[in-house]
Short mmCIF file of C-alpha atoms and ligand atoms in Angstrom, two decimals:
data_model
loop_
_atom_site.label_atom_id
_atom_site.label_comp_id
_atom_site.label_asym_id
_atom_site.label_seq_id
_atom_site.Cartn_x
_atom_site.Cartn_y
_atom_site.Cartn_z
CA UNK Y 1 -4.60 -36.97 -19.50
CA UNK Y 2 -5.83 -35.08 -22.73
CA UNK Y 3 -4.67 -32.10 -24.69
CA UNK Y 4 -1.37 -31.47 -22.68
CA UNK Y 5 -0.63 -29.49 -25.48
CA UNK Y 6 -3.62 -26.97 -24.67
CA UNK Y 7 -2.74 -26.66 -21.26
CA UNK Y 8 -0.44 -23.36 -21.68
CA UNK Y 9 -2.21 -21.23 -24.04
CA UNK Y 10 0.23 -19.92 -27.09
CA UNK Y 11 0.42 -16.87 -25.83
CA UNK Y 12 1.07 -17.78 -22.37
CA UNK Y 13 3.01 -14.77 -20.75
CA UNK Y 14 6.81 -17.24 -19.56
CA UNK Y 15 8.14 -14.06 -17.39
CA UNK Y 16 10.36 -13.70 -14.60
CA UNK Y 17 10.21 -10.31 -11.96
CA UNK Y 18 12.38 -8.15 -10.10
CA UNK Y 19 11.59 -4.80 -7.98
CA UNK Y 20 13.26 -1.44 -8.77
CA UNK Y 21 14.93 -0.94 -5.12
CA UNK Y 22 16.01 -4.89 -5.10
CA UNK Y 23 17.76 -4.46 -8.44
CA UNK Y 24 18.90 -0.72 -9.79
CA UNK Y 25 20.97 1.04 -7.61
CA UNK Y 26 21.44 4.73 -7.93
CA UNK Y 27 19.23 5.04 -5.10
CA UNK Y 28 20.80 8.93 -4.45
CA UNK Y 29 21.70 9.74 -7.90
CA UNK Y 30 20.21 10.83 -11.39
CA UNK Y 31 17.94 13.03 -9.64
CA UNK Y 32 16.14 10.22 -8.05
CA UNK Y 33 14.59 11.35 -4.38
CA UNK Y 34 15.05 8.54 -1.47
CA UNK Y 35 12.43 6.28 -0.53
CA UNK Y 36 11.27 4.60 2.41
CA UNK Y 37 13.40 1.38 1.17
CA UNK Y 38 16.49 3.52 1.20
CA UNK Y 39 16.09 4.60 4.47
CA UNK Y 40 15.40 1.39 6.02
CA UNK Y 41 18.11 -0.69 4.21
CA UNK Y 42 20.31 1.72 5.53
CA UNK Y 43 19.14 1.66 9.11
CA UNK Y 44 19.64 -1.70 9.44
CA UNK Y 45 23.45 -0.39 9.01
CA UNK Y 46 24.65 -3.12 7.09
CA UNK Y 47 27.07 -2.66 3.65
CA UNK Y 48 24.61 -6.02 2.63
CA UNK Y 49 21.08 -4.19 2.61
CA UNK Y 50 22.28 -0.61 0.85
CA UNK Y 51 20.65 0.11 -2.36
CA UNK Y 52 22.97 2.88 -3.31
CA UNK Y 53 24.60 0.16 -5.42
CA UNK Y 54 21.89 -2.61 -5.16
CA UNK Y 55 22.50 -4.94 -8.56
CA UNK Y 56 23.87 -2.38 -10.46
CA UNK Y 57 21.19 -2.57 -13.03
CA UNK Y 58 20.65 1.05 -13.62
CA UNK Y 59 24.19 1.18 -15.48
CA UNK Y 60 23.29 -2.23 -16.57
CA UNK Y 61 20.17 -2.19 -18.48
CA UNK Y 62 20.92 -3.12 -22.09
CA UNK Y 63 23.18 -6.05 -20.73
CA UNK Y 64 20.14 -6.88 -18.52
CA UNK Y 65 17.70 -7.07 -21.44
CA UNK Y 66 20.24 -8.50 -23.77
CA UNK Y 67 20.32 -11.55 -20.74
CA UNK Y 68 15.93 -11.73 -21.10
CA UNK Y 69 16.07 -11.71 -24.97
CA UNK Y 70 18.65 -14.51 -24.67
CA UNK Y 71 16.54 -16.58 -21.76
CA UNK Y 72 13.25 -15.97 -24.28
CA UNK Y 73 11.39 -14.33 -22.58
CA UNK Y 74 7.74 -13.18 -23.29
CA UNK Y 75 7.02 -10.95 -20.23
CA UNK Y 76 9.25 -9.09 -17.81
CA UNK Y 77 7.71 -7.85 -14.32
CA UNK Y 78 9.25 -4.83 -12.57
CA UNK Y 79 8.29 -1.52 -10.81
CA UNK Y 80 8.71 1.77 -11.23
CA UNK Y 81 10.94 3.30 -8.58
CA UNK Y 82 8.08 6.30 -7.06
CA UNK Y 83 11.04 8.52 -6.71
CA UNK Y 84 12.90 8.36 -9.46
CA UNK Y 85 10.03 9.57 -11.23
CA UNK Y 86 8.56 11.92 -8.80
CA UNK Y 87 11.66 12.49 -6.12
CA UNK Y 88 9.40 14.65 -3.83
CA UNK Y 89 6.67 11.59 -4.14
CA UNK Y 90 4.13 14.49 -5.17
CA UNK Y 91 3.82 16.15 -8.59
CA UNK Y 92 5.78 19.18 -7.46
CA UNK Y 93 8.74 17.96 -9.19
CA UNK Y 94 9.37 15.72 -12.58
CA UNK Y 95 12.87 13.98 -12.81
CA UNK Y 96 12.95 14.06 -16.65
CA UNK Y 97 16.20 11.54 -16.02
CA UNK Y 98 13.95 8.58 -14.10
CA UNK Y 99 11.10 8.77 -16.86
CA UNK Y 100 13.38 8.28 -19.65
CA UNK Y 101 15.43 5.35 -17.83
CA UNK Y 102 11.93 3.98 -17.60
CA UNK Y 103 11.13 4.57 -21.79
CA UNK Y 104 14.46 3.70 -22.72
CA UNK Y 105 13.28 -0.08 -20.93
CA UNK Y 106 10.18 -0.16 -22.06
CA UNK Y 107 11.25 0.56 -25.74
CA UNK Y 108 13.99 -1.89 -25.58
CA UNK Y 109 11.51 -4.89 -24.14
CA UNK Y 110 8.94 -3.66 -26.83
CA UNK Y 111 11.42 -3.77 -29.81
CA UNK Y 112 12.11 -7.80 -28.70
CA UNK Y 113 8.48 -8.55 -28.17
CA UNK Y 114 8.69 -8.80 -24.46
CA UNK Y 115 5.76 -7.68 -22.64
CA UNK Y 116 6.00 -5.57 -19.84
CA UNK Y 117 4.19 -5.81 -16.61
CA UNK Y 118 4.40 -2.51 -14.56
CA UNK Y 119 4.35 -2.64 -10.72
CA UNK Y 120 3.90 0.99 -9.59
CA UNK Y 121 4.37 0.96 -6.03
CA UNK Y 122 6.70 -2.08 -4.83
CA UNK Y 123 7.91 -1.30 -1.30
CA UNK Y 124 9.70 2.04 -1.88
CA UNK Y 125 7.29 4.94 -0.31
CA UNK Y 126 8.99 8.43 -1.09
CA UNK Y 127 10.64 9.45 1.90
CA UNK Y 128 9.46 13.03 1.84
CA UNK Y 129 5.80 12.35 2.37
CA UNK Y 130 6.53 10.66 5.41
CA UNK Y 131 8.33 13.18 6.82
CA UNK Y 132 5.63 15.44 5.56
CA UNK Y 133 2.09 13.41 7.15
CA UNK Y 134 3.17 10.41 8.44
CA UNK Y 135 2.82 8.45 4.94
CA UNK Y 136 -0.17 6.17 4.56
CA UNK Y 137 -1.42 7.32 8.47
CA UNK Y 138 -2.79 10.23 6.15
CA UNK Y 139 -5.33 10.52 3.96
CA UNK Y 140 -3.14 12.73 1.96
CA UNK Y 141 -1.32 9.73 0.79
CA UNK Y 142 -4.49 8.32 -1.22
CA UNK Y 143 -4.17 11.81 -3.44
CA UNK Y 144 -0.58 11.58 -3.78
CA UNK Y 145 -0.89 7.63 -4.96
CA UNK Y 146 -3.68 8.64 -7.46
CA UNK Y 147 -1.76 11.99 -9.21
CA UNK Y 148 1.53 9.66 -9.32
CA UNK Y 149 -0.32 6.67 -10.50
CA UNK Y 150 -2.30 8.95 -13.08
CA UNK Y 151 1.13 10.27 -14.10
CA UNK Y 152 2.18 6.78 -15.06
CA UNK Y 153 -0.60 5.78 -16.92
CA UNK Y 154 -0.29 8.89 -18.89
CA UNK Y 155 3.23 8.99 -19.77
CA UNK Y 156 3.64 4.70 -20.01
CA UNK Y 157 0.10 3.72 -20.92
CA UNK Y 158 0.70 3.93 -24.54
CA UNK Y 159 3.65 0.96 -23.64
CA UNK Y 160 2.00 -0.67 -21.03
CA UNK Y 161 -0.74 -3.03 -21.06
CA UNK Y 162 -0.69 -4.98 -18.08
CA UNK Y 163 -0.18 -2.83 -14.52
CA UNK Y 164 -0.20 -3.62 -11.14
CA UNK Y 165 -0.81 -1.14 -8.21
CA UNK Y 166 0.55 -1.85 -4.61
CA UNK Y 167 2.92 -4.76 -4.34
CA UNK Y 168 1.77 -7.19 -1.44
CA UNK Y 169 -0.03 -4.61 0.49
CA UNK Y 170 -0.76 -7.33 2.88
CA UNK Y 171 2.55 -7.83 3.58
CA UNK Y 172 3.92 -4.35 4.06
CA UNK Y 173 0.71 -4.01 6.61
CA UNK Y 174 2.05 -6.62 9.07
CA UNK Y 175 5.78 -5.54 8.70
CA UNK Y 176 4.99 -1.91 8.54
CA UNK Y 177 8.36 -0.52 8.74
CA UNK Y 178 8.36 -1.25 4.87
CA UNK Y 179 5.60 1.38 4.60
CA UNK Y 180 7.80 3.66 6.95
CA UNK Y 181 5.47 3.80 9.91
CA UNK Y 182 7.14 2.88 13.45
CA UNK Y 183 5.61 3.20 16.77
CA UNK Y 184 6.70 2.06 19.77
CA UNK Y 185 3.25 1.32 21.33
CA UNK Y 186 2.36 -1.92 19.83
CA UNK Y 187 -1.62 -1.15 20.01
CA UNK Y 188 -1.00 2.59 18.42
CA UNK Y 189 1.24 0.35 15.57
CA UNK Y 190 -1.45 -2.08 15.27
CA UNK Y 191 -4.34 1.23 14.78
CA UNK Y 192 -2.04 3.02 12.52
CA UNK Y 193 -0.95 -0.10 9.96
CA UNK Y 194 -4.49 -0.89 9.58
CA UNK Y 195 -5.41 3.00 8.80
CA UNK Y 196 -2.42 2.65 6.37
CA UNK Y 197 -4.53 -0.71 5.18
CA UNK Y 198 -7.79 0.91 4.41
CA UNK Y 199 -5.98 4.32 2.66
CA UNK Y 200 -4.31 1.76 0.10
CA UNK Y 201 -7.52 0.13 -0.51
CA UNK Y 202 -9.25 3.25 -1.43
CA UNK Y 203 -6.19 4.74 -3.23
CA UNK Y 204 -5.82 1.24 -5.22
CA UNK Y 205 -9.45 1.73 -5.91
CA UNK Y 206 -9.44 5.11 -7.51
CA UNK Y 207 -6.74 3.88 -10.11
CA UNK Y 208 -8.56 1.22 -10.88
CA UNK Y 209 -11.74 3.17 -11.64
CA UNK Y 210 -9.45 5.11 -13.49
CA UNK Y 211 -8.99 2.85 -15.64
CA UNK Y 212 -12.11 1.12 -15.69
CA UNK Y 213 -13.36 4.10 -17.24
CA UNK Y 214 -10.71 6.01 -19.45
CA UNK Y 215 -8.27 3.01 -20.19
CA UNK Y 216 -10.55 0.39 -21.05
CA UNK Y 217 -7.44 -1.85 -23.11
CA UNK Y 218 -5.24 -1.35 -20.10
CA UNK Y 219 -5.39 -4.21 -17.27
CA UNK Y 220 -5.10 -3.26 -13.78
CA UNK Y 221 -4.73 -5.83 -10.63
CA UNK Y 222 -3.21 -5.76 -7.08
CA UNK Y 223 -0.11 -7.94 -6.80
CA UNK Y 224 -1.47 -10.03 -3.27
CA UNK Y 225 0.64 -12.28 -1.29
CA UNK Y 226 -1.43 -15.78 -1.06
CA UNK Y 227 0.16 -17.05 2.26
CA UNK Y 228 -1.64 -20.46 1.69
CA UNK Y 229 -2.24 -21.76 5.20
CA UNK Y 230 -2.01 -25.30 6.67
CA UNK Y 231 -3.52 -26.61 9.80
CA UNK Y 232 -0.52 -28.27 12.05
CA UNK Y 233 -2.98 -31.21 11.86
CA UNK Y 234 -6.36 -32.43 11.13
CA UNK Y 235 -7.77 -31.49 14.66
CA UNK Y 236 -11.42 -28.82 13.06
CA UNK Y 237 -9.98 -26.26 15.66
CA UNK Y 238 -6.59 -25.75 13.23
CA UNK Y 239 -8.32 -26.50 10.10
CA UNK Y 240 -10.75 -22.97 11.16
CA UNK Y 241 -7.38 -21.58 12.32
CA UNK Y 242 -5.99 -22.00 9.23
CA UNK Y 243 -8.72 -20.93 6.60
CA UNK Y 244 -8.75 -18.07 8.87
CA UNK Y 245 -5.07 -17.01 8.45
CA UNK Y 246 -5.91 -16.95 5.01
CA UNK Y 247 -9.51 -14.84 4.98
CA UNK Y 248 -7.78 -11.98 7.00
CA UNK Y 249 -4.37 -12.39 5.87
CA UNK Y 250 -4.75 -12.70 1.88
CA UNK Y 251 -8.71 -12.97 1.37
CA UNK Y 252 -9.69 -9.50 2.54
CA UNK Y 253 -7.67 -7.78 -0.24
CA UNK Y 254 -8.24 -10.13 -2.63
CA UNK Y 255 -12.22 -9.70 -1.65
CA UNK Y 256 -11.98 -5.90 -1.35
CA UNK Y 257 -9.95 -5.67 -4.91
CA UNK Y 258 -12.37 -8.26 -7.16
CA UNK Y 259 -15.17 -7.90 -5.37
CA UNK Y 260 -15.25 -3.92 -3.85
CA UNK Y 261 -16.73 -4.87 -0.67
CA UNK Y 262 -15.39 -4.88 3.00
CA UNK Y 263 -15.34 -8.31 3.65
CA UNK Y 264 -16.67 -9.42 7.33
CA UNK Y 265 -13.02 -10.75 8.43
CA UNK Y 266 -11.52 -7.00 7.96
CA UNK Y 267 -14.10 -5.35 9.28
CA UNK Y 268 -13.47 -7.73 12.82
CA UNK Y 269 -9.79 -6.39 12.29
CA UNK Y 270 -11.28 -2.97 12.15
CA UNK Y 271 -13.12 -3.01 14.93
CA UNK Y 272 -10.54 -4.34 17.25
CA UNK Y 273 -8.00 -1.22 16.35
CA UNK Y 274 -11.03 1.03 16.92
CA UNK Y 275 -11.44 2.25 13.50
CA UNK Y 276 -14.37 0.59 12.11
CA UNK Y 277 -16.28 4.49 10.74
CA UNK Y 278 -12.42 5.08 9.58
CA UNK Y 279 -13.63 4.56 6.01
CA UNK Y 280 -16.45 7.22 4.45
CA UNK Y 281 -19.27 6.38 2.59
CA UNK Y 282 -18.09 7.54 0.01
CA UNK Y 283 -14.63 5.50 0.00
CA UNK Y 284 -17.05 3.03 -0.01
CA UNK Y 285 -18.68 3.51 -3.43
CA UNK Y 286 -15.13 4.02 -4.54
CA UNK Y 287 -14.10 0.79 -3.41
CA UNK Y 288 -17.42 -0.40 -4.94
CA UNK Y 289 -16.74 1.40 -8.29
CA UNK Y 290 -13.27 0.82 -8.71
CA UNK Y 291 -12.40 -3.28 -8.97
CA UNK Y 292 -9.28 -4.79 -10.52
CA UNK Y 293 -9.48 -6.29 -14.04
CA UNK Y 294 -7.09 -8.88 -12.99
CA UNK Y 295 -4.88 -10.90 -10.09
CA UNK Y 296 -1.13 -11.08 -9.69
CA UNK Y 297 -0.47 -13.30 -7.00
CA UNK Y 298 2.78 -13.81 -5.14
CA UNK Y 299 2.83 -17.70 -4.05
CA UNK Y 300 6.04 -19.23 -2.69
CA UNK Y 301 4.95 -22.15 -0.55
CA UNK Y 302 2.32 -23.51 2.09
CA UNK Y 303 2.87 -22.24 5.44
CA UNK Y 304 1.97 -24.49 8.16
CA UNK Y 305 0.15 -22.94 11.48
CA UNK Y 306 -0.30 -24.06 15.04
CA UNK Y 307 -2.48 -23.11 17.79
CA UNK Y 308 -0.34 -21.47 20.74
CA UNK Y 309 -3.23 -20.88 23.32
CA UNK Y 310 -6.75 -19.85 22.58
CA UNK Y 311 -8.43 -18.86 19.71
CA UNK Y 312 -11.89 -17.09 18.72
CA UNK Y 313 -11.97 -17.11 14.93
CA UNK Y 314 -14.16 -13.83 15.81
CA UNK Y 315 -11.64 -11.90 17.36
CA UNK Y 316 -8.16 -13.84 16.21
CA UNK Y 317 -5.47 -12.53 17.81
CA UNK Y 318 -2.05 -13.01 15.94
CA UNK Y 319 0.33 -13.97 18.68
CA UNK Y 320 -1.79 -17.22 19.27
CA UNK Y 321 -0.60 -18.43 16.30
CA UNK Y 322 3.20 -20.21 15.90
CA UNK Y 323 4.45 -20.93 12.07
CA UNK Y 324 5.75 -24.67 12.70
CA UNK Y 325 7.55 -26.95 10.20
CA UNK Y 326 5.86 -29.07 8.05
CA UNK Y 327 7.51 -32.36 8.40
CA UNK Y 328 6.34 -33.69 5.00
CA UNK Y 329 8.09 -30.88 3.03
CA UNK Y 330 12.18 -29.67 2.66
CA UNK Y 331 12.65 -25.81 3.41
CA UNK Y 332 15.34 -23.27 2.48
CA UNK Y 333 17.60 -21.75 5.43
CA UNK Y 334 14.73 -19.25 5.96
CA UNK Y 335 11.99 -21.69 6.44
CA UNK Y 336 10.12 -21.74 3.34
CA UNK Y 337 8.94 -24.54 2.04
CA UNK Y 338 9.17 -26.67 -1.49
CA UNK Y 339 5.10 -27.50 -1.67
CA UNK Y 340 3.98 -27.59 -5.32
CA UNK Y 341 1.15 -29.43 -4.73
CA UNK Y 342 0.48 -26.20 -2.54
CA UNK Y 343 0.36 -24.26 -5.35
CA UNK Y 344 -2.12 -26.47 -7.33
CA UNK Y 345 -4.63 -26.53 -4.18
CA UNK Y 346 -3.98 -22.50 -3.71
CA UNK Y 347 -5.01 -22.17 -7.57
CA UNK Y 348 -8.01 -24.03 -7.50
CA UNK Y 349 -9.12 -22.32 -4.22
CA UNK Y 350 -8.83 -18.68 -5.98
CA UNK Y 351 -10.71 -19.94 -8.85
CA UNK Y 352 -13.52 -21.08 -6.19
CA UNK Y 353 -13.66 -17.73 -4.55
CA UNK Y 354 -13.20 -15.31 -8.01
CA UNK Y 355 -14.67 -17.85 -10.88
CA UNK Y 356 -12.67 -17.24 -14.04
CA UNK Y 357 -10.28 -14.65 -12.91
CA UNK Y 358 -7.38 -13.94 -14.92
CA UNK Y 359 -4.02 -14.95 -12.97
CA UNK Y 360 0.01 -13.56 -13.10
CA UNK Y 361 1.70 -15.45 -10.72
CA UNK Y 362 3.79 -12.60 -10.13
CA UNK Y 363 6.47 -14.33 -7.90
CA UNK Y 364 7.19 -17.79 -7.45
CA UNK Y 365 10.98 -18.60 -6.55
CA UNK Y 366 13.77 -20.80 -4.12
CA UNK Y 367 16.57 -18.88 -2.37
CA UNK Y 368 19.87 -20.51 -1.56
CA UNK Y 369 23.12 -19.08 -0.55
CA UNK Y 370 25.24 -19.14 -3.78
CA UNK Y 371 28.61 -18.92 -5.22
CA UNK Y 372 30.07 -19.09 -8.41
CA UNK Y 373 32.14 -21.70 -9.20
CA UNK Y 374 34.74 -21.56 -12.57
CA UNK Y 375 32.12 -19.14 -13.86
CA UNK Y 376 28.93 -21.34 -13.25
CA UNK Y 377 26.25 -21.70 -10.37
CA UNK Y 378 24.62 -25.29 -10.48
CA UNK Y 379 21.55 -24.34 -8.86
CA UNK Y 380 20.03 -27.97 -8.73
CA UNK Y 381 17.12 -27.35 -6.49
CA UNK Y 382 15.96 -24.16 -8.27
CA UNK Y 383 15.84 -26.43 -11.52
CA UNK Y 384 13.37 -28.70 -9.37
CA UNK Y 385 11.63 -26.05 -7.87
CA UNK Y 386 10.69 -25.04 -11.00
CA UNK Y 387 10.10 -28.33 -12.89
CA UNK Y 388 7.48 -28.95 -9.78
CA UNK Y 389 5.81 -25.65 -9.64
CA UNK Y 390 5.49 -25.30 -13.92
CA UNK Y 391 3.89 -28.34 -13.50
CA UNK Y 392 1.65 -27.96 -11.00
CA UNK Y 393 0.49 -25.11 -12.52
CA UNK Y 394 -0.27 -26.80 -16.08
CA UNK Y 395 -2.50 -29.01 -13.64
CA UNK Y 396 -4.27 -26.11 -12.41
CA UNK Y 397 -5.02 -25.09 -15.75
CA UNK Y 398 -6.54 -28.77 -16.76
CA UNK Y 399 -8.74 -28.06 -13.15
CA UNK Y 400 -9.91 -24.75 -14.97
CA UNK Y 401 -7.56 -21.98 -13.07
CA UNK Y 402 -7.76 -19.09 -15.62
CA UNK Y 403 -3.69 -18.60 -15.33
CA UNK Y 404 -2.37 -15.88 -18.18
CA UNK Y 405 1.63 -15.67 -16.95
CA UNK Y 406 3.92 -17.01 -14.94
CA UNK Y 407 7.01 -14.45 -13.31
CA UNK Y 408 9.08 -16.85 -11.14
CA UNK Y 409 10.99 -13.99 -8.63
CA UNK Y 410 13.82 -13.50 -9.50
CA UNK Y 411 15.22 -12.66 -13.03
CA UNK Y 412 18.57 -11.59 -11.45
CA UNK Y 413 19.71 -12.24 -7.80
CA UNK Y 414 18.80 -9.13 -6.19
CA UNK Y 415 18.65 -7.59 -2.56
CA UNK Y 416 16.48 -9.76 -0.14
CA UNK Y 417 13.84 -7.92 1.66
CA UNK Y 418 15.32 -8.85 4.92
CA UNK Y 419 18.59 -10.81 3.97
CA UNK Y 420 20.88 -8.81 1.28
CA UNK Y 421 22.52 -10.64 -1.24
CA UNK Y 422 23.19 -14.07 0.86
CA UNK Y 423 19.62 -15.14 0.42
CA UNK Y 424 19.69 -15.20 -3.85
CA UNK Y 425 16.87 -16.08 -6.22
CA UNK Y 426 17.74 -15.31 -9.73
CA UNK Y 427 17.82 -17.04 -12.80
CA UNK Y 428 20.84 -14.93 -13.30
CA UNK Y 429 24.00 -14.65 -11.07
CA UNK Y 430 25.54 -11.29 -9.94
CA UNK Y 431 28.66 -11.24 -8.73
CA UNK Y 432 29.05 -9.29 -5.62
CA UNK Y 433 28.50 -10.29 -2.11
CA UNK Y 434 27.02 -8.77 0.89
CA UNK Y 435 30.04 -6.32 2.01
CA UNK Y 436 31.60 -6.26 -1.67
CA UNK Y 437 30.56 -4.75 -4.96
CA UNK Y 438 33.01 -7.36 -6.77
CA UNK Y 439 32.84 -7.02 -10.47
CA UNK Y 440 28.79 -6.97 -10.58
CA UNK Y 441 29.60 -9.49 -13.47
CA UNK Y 442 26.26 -11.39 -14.62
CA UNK Y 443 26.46 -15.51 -15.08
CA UNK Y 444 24.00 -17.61 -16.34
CA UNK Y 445 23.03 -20.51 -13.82
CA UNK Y 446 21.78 -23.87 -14.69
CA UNK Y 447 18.44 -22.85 -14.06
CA UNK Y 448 18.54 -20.05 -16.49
CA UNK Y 449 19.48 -23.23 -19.34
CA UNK Y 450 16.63 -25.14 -17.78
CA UNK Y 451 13.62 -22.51 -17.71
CA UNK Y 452 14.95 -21.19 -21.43
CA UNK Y 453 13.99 -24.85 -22.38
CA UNK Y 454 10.57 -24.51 -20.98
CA UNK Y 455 9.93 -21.17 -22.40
CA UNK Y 456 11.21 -22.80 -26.22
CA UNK Y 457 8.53 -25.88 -25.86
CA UNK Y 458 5.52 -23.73 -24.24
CA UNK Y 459 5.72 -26.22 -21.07
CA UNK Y 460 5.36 -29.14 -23.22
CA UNK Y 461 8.80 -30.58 -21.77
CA UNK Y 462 7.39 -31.05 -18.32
CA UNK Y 463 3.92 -32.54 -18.47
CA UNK Y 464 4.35 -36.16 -19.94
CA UNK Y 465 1.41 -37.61 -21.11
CA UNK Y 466 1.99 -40.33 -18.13
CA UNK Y 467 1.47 -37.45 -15.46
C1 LIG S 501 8.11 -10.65 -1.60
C2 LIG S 501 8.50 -9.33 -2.18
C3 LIG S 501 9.75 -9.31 -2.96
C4 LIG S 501 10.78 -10.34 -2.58
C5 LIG S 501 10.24 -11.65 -2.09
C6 LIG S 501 11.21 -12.53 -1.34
O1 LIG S 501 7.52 -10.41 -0.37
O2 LIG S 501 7.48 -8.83 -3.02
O3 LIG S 501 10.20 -8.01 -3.05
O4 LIG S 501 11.87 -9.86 -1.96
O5 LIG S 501 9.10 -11.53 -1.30
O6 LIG S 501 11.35 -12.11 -0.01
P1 LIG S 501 12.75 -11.93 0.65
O7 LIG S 501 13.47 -10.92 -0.13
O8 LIG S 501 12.48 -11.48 2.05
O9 LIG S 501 13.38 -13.28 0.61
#
């Protein structure tokens, strides 16, 4: 193979990502207002999932930089926290405190020539517009997104080159507790996350117009989950099931984002909750108007699907499908997989669908249960993980994949979603445990060593010319 050395560009953006809620604590201090993410860490009533102390990393952030100057970074990926800026969610109130955490950041990645990419909505909805309409149910929520996403630009843009607007939409629309809306009829659930799915589209959409047309040096994407689907086997039946997971599950945002158009597979999902004249014409031409300059894409592994029943690729209906292991592949406790060759095949097929796109991968990463052990985490498979993936990625670049940046999740081991602090990802150790703060002490683990090395030779050291 030629011109390995070509295959990450010189200024290829080596980052690594975390979330606001997942890492900085003071969740009901310094002004900040509580978010959905709050609330439902808290809910689940475990010491593990509170984000009143989270990582510490509010109290933390020069020793946190100080730890991403040392690794070498060139790009870090994290989100605002919508209520530390605006703790009412709307512009009726400025927390002067939350902006200037958020400059003093920025200023200190800036001053050590790390770029920043900006997330400005990662899973933490401000509480108080919930309790005011019912959160993305409303239409209300599309204004509020726009004035707090305008704010941003305005007081950041002059910092901030590369944004991103809703993290993993997709995701928060099946699990829709993230977005704060419950219901305890499942069909009413079903009608009111995919309302919540259009109003994000067309909220999304106005930023980006935004910026199309008053920011053009700014770039603007959607951060989308790519749940790259397998068929359980070669039968046609689960090869259509499974390129169908992926049109409605990942496609449709991806479609409506690059492309501004309702794709056919959302409009089906429309249809069946009984909201297909939901959307105005003009939300339409927004969604036209107003495409993304870019694609972050989250990508951990393949996921492998099996037919449970029937199934009309017309009409799909989610509980006829069963995730199944993949008995060609290892998995974490949780059941994701280790597929790099996944990722190569999920690269080429965006570059299919959106020719030339620029790519982030915005999140790429291995959990394991960790602990330290005389001040040192050997974090063997994480080294592998990322040996695989960095170089199945430099492969995807020889096919032609248009990939800018690569943010494995996480920088720092951080609050799981679902899990707390057992399930950890970072490149960094924290020491504290699900029911204990500990010391909050960071460690560097032997993948930290290991990616700094890749960083220093551009991804040289892992394509051989024998690959
Ligand atoms: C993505 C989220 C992240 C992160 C990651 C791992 O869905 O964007 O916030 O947490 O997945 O998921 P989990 O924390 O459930 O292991």
């Amino acid at each position: 193979m030629k011109n390995i050395d070509a295959f990450f560009q010189k200024n290829f953006l080596w980052g690594a990502s975390t979330s606001a809620f997942q890492v900085e604590g003071a969740a009901y201090s310094h002004g900040k207002g509580v978010s959905v993410a709050d609330i439902r860490t808290k809910k689940k009533n475990d010491v593990q999932m509170d984000t009143t102390v989270s990582v510490d990393h509010y109290n933390h952030l020069e020793e946190d930089v100080q730890l991403m100057v040392d690794l070498g970074l060139k790009a870090y990926r994290f989100s605002i926290n919508w209520t530390r800026v605006l703790p009412n969610g709307d512009l009726s109130k400025i927390n002067d405190e939350g902006v200037q955490f958020y400059h003093r950041l920025l200023d200190l990645l800036i001053k050590n020539n790390i770029e920043p990419i900006v997330t400005m909505f990662h899973f933490d909805f401000p509480y108080a517009l919930v309790e005011k309409y019912d959160g993305w149910v409303s239409k209300n929520a599309i204004e509020d997104f726009y004035a707090y996403a305008s704010f941003l630009i305005k007081e950041f843009g002059g910092k901030v080159r590369y944004w991103l607007t809703i993290n993993e939409q997709n995701v928060m629309v099946g699990q829709p507790e993230i977005l704060g809306i419950e219901d305890e009829n499942k069909t009413e659930l079903y009608r009111k996350s995919q309302i919540a799915n259009i109003n994000m589209c067309v909220a999304q959409a106005k930023v980006f117009k935004l910026v199309r047309e008053k920011y053009p040096d700014l770039k603007i994407g959607p951060a989308v989950s790519y749940i790259t689907a397998l068929p359980e086997n070669g039968e046609s039946q689960n090869v259509l099931l499974a390129k169908t997971v992926e049109d409605m599950f990942s496609f449709s945002l991806m479609d409506i984002s690059l492309r501004g158009n309702l794709p056919k597979s959302l409009m089906n999902v429309l249809e069946e909750a009984g909201i297909e004249n939901y959307i105005s014409d003009e939300e339409k031409s927004i969604l036209k108007e107003g495409t993304a300059n870019y694609l972050a894409v989250n990508w951990y592994c393949t996921t492998t699907f099996k037919l449970k029943g029937s199934f009309d690729p017309k009409t799909p209906q989610l509980e006829n499908l069963e995730i199944v292991k993949n008995p060609n592949l290892d998995y974490t406790k949780w059941n994701w997989s280790f597929d790099p060759i996944g990722l190569r095949y999920a690269m080429q097929q965006l570059n299919d669908r959106y020719p030339n796109v620029e790519i982030i991968i915005t999140e790429c990463g291995w959990s394991e249960e960790e602990t330290l052990e005389d001040g040192q985490v050997h974090d063997s498979k994480r080294v592998s993980y990322l040996k695989e993936h960095i170089k199945q990625l430099g492969l995807s670049i020889y096919d032609g994949v248009n990939i800018i940046g690569f943010c494995p999740w996480s920088f720092i081991d951080l609050l799981s979603v679902n899990d707390g602090m057992e399930k950890r990802y970072g490149l960094v150790y924290v020491d504290r445990d699900n029911f204990n703060k500990k010391t909050l002490n960071r460690y560097r683990k032997d993948s930290f060593y290991y990616y700094k090395e890749v960083i220093k030779s551009n991804g040289k050291m892992i394509l051989s010319k024998d690959d």
